[in-house]
mmCIF file of C-alpha atoms in Angstrom:
data_model
loop_
_atom_site.group_PDB
_atom_site.id
_atom_site.type_symbol
_atom_site.label_atom_id
_atom_site.label_comp_id
_atom_site.label_asym_id
_atom_site.label_seq_id
_atom_site.Cartn_x
_atom_site.Cartn_y
_atom_site.Cartn_z
ATOM 1 C CA ASP A 84 106.113 83.496 82.043
ATOM 2 C CA THR A 85 106.729 86.765 83.927
ATOM 3 C CA GLU A 86 105.164 85.764 87.211
ATOM 4 C CA VAL A 87 106.272 85.326 90.658
ATOM 5 C CA THR A 88 103.967 82.881 92.440
ATOM 6 C CA GLN A 89 103.508 82.845 96.158
ATOM 7 C CA THR A 90 101.663 80.280 98.228
ATOM 8 C CA PRO A 91 99.615 80.360 100.320
ATOM 9 C CA LYS A 92 97.763 83.661 99.706
ATOM 10 C CA HIS A 93 96.430 83.757 103.250
ATOM 11 C CA LEU A 94 97.854 82.072 106.446
ATOM 12 C CA VAL A 95 96.586 82.155 110.011
ATOM 13 C CA MET A 96 98.980 80.640 112.554
ATOM 14 C CA GLY A 97 99.370 80.400 116.247
ATOM 15 C CA MET A 98 102.378 81.544 118.061
ATOM 16 C CA THR A 99 103.629 77.943 118.633
ATOM 17 C CA ASN A 100 103.095 76.830 115.032
ATOM 18 C CA LYS A 101 105.661 76.117 112.354
ATOM 19 C CA LYS A 102 104.715 77.100 108.854
ATOM 20 C CA SER A 103 106.422 77.944 105.550
ATOM 21 C CA LEU A 104 105.790 80.471 102.889
ATOM 22 C CA LYS A 105 106.733 79.521 99.320
ATOM 23 C CA CYS A 106 107.818 81.547 96.240
ATOM 24 C CA GLU A 107 108.493 80.343 92.749
ATOM 25 C CA GLN A 108 109.630 82.003 89.533
ATOM 26 C CA HIS A 109 110.548 80.617 86.107
ATOM 27 C CA MET A 110 112.014 83.753 84.514
ATOM 28 C CA GLY A 111 115.589 82.501 85.048
ATOM 29 C CA HIS A 112 116.126 85.221 87.637
ATOM 30 C CA ARG A 113 119.099 84.725 89.916
ATOM 31 C CA ALA A 114 118.226 87.128 92.694
ATOM 32 C CA MET A 115 115.271 86.586 94.912
ATOM 33 C CA TYR A 116 113.981 88.642 97.870
ATOM 34 C CA TRP A 117 111.676 88.477 100.848
ATOM 35 C CA TYR A 118 109.964 91.721 102.003
ATOM 36 C CA LYS A 119 107.576 92.415 104.890
ATOM 37 C CA GLN A 120 104.959 95.051 104.406
ATOM 38 C CA LYS A 121 102.774 96.542 107.066
ATOM 39 C CA ALA A 122 99.540 98.400 106.169
ATOM 40 C CA LYS A 123 100.097 101.750 104.577
ATOM 41 C CA LYS A 124 103.911 101.322 104.638
ATOM 42 C CA PRO A 125 106.498 100.540 102.042
ATOM 43 C CA PRO A 126 107.983 97.068 101.736
ATOM 44 C CA GLU A 127 110.831 96.383 104.213
ATOM 45 C CA LEU A 128 113.662 94.173 102.936
ATOM 46 C CA MET A 129 114.228 91.050 104.922
ATOM 47 C CA PHE A 130 116.496 88.768 102.834
ATOM 48 C CA VAL A 131 118.216 88.744 99.511
ATOM 49 C CA TYR A 132 119.485 85.532 97.799
ATOM 50 C CA SER A 133 121.834 86.056 94.955
ATOM 51 C CA TYR A 134 122.751 82.916 92.941
ATOM 52 C CA GLU A 135 121.177 80.793 95.609
ATOM 53 C CA LYS A 136 123.412 82.157 98.396
ATOM 54 C CA LEU A 137 122.151 84.479 101.123
ATOM 55 C CA SER A 138 123.668 87.914 100.355
ATOM 56 C CA ILE A 139 121.696 90.268 102.587
ATOM 57 C CA ASN A 140 120.031 89.572 105.880
ATOM 58 C CA GLU A 141 118.563 92.766 107.312
ATOM 59 C CA SER A 142 118.875 91.810 110.984
ATOM 60 C CA VAL A 143 115.705 89.719 110.799
ATOM 61 C CA PRO A 144 114.867 87.761 114.010
ATOM 62 C CA SER A 145 115.764 84.084 113.925
ATOM 63 C CA ARG A 146 112.145 83.059 114.078
ATOM 64 C CA PHE A 147 112.234 83.820 110.302
ATOM 65 C CA SER A 148 114.467 81.329 108.373
ATOM 66 C CA PRO A 149 114.895 81.670 104.657
ATOM 67 C CA GLU A 150 115.830 78.865 102.298
ATOM 68 C CA CYS A 151 116.751 78.751 98.562
ATOM 69 C CA PRO A 152 116.578 75.179 97.471
ATOM 70 C CA ASN A 153 117.286 76.094 93.824
ATOM 71 C CA SER A 154 117.320 79.042 91.489
ATOM 72 C CA SER A 155 113.518 78.953 91.018
ATOM 73 C CA LEU A 156 112.405 78.517 94.619
ATOM 74 C CA LEU A 157 112.499 80.584 97.696
ATOM 75 C CA ASN A 158 111.001 79.566 101.062
ATOM 76 C CA LEU A 159 110.504 81.377 104.327
ATOM 77 C CA HIS A 160 110.166 79.159 107.357
ATOM 78 C CA LEU A 161 108.202 80.578 110.279
ATOM 79 C CA HIS A 162 108.410 79.420 113.919
ATOM 80 C CA ALA A 163 107.348 80.947 117.190
ATOM 81 C CA LEU A 164 106.097 84.111 115.620
ATOM 82 C CA GLN A 165 104.507 87.043 117.503
ATOM 83 C CA PRO A 166 101.324 88.961 116.721
ATOM 84 C CA GLU A 167 103.374 91.930 115.550
ATOM 85 C CA ASP A 168 104.733 89.737 112.744
ATOM 86 C CA SER A 169 101.277 89.793 111.139
ATOM 87 C CA ALA A 170 101.858 91.470 107.799
ATOM 88 C CA LEU A 171 101.875 90.991 103.960
ATOM 89 C CA TYR A 172 104.951 88.986 102.979
ATOM 90 C CA LEU A 173 106.184 89.744 99.544
ATOM 91 C CA CYS A 174 108.547 87.737 97.442
ATOM 92 C CA ALA A 175 110.349 89.314 94.392
ATOM 93 C CA SER A 176 112.904 88.258 91.873
ATOM 94 C CA SER A 177 115.345 90.165 89.572
ATOM 95 C CA PRO A 178 117.695 88.950 86.880
ATOM 96 C CA GLY A 179 120.632 89.076 89.359
ATOM 97 C CA THR A 180 122.700 91.606 87.463
ATOM 98 C CA ARG A 181 123.102 94.924 89.091
ATOM 99 C CA ASP A 182 120.510 97.631 88.906
ATOM 100 C CA THR A 183 117.514 96.035 87.311
ATOM 101 C CA GLU A 184 113.822 95.943 88.166
ATOM 102 C CA ALA A 185 112.314 93.504 90.536
ATOM 103 C CA PHE A 186 109.104 91.514 89.844
ATOM 104 C CA PHE A 187 106.890 90.940 92.823
ATOM 105 C CA GLY A 188 104.476 88.238 93.695
ATOM 106 C CA GLN A 189 100.971 88.813 95.045
ATOM 107 C CA GLY A 190 102.105 88.245 98.632
ATOM 108 C CA THR A 191 100.993 86.088 101.552
ATOM 109 C CA ARG A 192 98.787 87.700 104.085
ATOM 110 C CA LEU A 193 100.008 86.382 107.399
ATOM 111 C CA THR A 194 98.005 86.658 110.646
ATOM 112 C CA VAL A 195 99.560 85.433 113.886
ATOM 113 C CA VAL A 196 97.061 84.791 116.695
ATOM 114 C CA ALA B 271 123.167 107.118 101.407
ATOM 115 C CA GLN B 272 120.497 106.387 98.895
ATOM 116 C CA SER B 273 117.005 107.567 99.751
ATOM 117 C CA VAL B 274 113.649 108.281 98.102
ATOM 118 C CA THR B 275 111.109 110.847 99.203
ATOM 119 C CA GLN B 276 107.532 111.052 98.275
ATOM 120 C CA PRO B 277 106.223 114.295 99.763
ATOM 121 C CA ASP B 278 102.612 113.629 99.314
ATOM 122 C CA ILE B 279 101.064 110.929 101.685
ATOM 123 C CA HIS B 280 97.680 111.095 100.135
ATOM 124 C CA ILE B 281 96.187 112.682 96.955
ATOM 125 C CA THR B 282 92.666 112.933 95.848
ATOM 126 C CA VAL B 283 91.684 113.666 92.219
ATOM 127 C CA SER B 284 88.495 113.651 90.190
ATOM 128 C CA GLU B 285 88.027 111.018 87.559
ATOM 129 C CA GLY B 286 89.243 112.381 84.205
ATOM 130 C CA ALA B 287 91.545 114.968 85.880
ATOM 131 C CA SER B 288 95.293 114.976 85.368
ATOM 132 C CA LEU B 289 97.608 113.529 87.989
ATOM 133 C CA GLU B 290 101.164 114.142 89.111
ATOM 134 C CA LEU B 291 102.804 112.192 91.861
ATOM 135 C CA ARG B 292 106.107 113.621 93.144
ATOM 136 C CA CYS B 293 109.293 111.689 93.825
ATOM 137 C CA ASN B 294 112.673 112.972 94.911
ATOM 138 C CA TYR B 295 115.758 110.947 95.263
ATOM 139 C CA SER B 296 119.188 111.207 96.859
ATOM 140 C CA TYR B 297 121.787 109.183 95.003
ATOM 141 C CA GLY B 298 125.479 109.747 94.297
ATOM 142 C CA ALA B 299 125.613 108.375 90.767
ATOM 143 C CA THR B 300 123.185 107.956 87.952
ATOM 144 C CA PRO B 301 120.079 106.478 89.554
ATOM 145 C CA TYR B 302 117.971 103.631 88.389
ATOM 146 C CA LEU B 303 114.415 104.706 89.190
ATOM 147 C CA PHE B 304 111.118 102.906 89.246
ATOM 148 C CA TRP B 305 107.510 103.560 89.927
ATOM 149 C CA TYR B 306 105.399 100.600 91.287
ATOM 150 C CA VAL B 307 101.600 100.478 91.924
ATOM 151 C CA GLN B 308 99.984 98.426 94.637
ATOM 152 C CA SER B 309 96.291 97.691 94.845
ATOM 153 C CA PRO B 310 94.896 96.809 98.265
ATOM 154 C CA GLY B 311 96.125 93.425 99.437
ATOM 155 C CA GLN B 312 98.115 92.857 96.274
ATOM 156 C CA GLY B 313 101.713 92.775 95.264
ATOM 157 C CA LEU B 314 103.645 95.566 93.585
ATOM 158 C CA GLN B 315 103.261 96.035 89.790
ATOM 159 C CA LEU B 316 105.985 97.788 87.774
ATOM 160 C CA LEU B 317 104.598 100.864 86.051
ATOM 161 C CA LEU B 318 107.786 102.179 84.468
ATOM 162 C CA LYS B 319 111.520 102.458 84.878
ATOM 163 C CA TYR B 320 114.277 104.865 84.043
ATOM 164 C CA PHE B 321 117.852 103.608 83.518
ATOM 165 C CA SER B 322 119.382 106.068 81.011
ATOM 166 C CA GLY B 323 118.630 107.879 77.781
ATOM 167 C CA ASP B 324 115.410 109.685 77.101
ATOM 168 C CA THR B 325 114.341 111.502 80.280
ATOM 169 C CA LEU B 326 110.624 111.056 79.536
ATOM 170 C CA VAL B 327 109.625 107.367 79.914
ATOM 171 C CA GLN B 328 106.362 105.767 79.054
ATOM 172 C CA GLY B 329 104.876 103.034 81.156
ATOM 173 C CA ILE B 330 101.792 100.833 81.324
ATOM 174 C CA LYS B 331 98.237 102.003 81.869
ATOM 175 C CA GLY B 332 98.879 105.393 80.288
ATOM 176 C CA PHE B 333 101.471 106.550 82.887
ATOM 177 C CA GLU B 334 104.647 108.438 82.106
ATOM 178 C CA ALA B 335 107.450 109.841 84.282
ATOM 179 C CA GLU B 336 110.064 112.459 83.656
ATOM 180 C CA PHE B 337 113.607 112.287 85.141
ATOM 181 C CA LYS B 338 115.048 115.684 86.025
ATOM 182 C CA ARG B 339 118.633 115.386 87.258
ATOM 183 C CA SER B 340 118.788 119.100 88.221
ATOM 184 C CA GLN B 341 115.878 118.658 90.534
ATOM 185 C CA SER B 342 116.615 115.082 91.615
ATOM 186 C CA SER B 343 113.074 114.204 90.724
ATOM 187 C CA PHE B 344 111.197 111.501 88.957
ATOM 188 C CA ASN B 345 107.576 112.544 88.939
ATOM 189 C CA LEU B 346 104.748 110.279 87.686
ATOM 190 C CA ARG B 347 102.059 111.686 85.490
ATOM 191 C CA LYS B 348 98.841 110.620 83.865
ATOM 192 C CA PRO B 349 96.773 113.022 81.725
ATOM 193 C CA SER B 350 93.353 111.523 82.601
ATOM 194 C CA VAL B 351 92.824 109.404 85.720
ATOM 195 C CA HIS B 352 90.471 106.472 85.761
ATOM 196 C CA TRP B 353 88.662 105.124 88.895
ATOM 197 C CA SER B 354 90.712 101.945 88.632
ATOM 198 C CA ASP B 355 93.911 103.966 89.233
ATOM 199 C CA ALA B 356 92.992 104.292 92.895
ATOM 200 C CA ALA B 357 95.915 102.545 94.636
ATOM 201 C CA GLU B 358 99.135 103.074 96.523
ATOM 202 C CA TYR B 359 102.110 104.359 94.476
ATOM 203 C CA PHE B 360 105.724 103.675 95.329
ATOM 204 C CA CYS B 361 108.770 105.308 93.904
ATOM 205 C CA ALA B 362 112.005 103.318 94.260
ATOM 206 C CA VAL B 363 115.749 103.422 93.419
ATOM 207 C CA VAL B 364 117.963 100.487 93.133
ATOM 208 C CA THR B 365 121.601 100.084 93.792
ATOM 209 C CA GLY B 366 123.117 96.565 93.204
ATOM 210 C CA ASN B 367 120.423 94.301 94.277
ATOM 211 C CA GLN B 368 119.031 96.554 97.006
ATOM 212 C CA PHE B 369 115.858 98.540 96.465
ATOM 213 C CA TYR B 370 115.000 101.736 98.447
ATOM 214 C CA PHE B 371 111.318 102.615 98.409
ATOM 215 C CA GLY B 372 109.642 105.863 99.213
ATOM 216 C CA THR B 373 106.969 105.985 101.793
ATOM 217 C CA GLY B 374 104.239 105.768 99.223
ATOM 218 C CA THR B 375 101.426 108.059 98.014
ATOM 219 C CA SER B 376 97.821 106.838 98.323
ATOM 220 C CA LEU B 377 95.629 107.869 95.454
ATOM 221 C CA THR B 378 91.884 108.336 95.859
ATOM 222 C CA VAL B 379 89.777 108.900 92.744
ATOM 223 C CA ILE B 380 86.354 110.471 93.137
ATOM 224 C CA PRO B 381 83.601 110.154 90.475
#
């Protein structure tokens, strides 16, 4: 299994809603990532979990809250988002050793209304 | 600091023609380089990678890339483009667990 699975594929939420994005991998990878991608732009790193501990937080607003319940799962909790947060949210994983490739999920298309 | 530059924002080629997408990197040590492809609304798919060894690397879908240290380049090539190759292409370098992506090149294929 070489897949990173993200759910849901599409999400529409109001600015007062609370929702969560989910990501799962069964490749035994120990590093997992959240990226945000706007149209026609490269992915922007948000968070990195390494061995289930948050190792990088790229100054992301607190309305985004990551969680890594175990080595296979990664969540992104969303609360009080703004319309400018509408984007494609990508999850990725890598083996956890240095300097290796990352495998990406298909993304969640988030629209904030 | 590490960085990746893709000089071409958009390229248009005819189906069956050859393709070269440019990528230049700035990195102090031996870089670990990747090319990813992204179809509209989809995630990123790894095309190929360079870690060390042979400077010409083969990837999936008939793509190859050549690492040239003297030019700090890692250009992606394909001898004959198919309509299904139309997509966004990203070059990336990794250090530790942090990826640095180029700004991407959008490829249009005309019949």
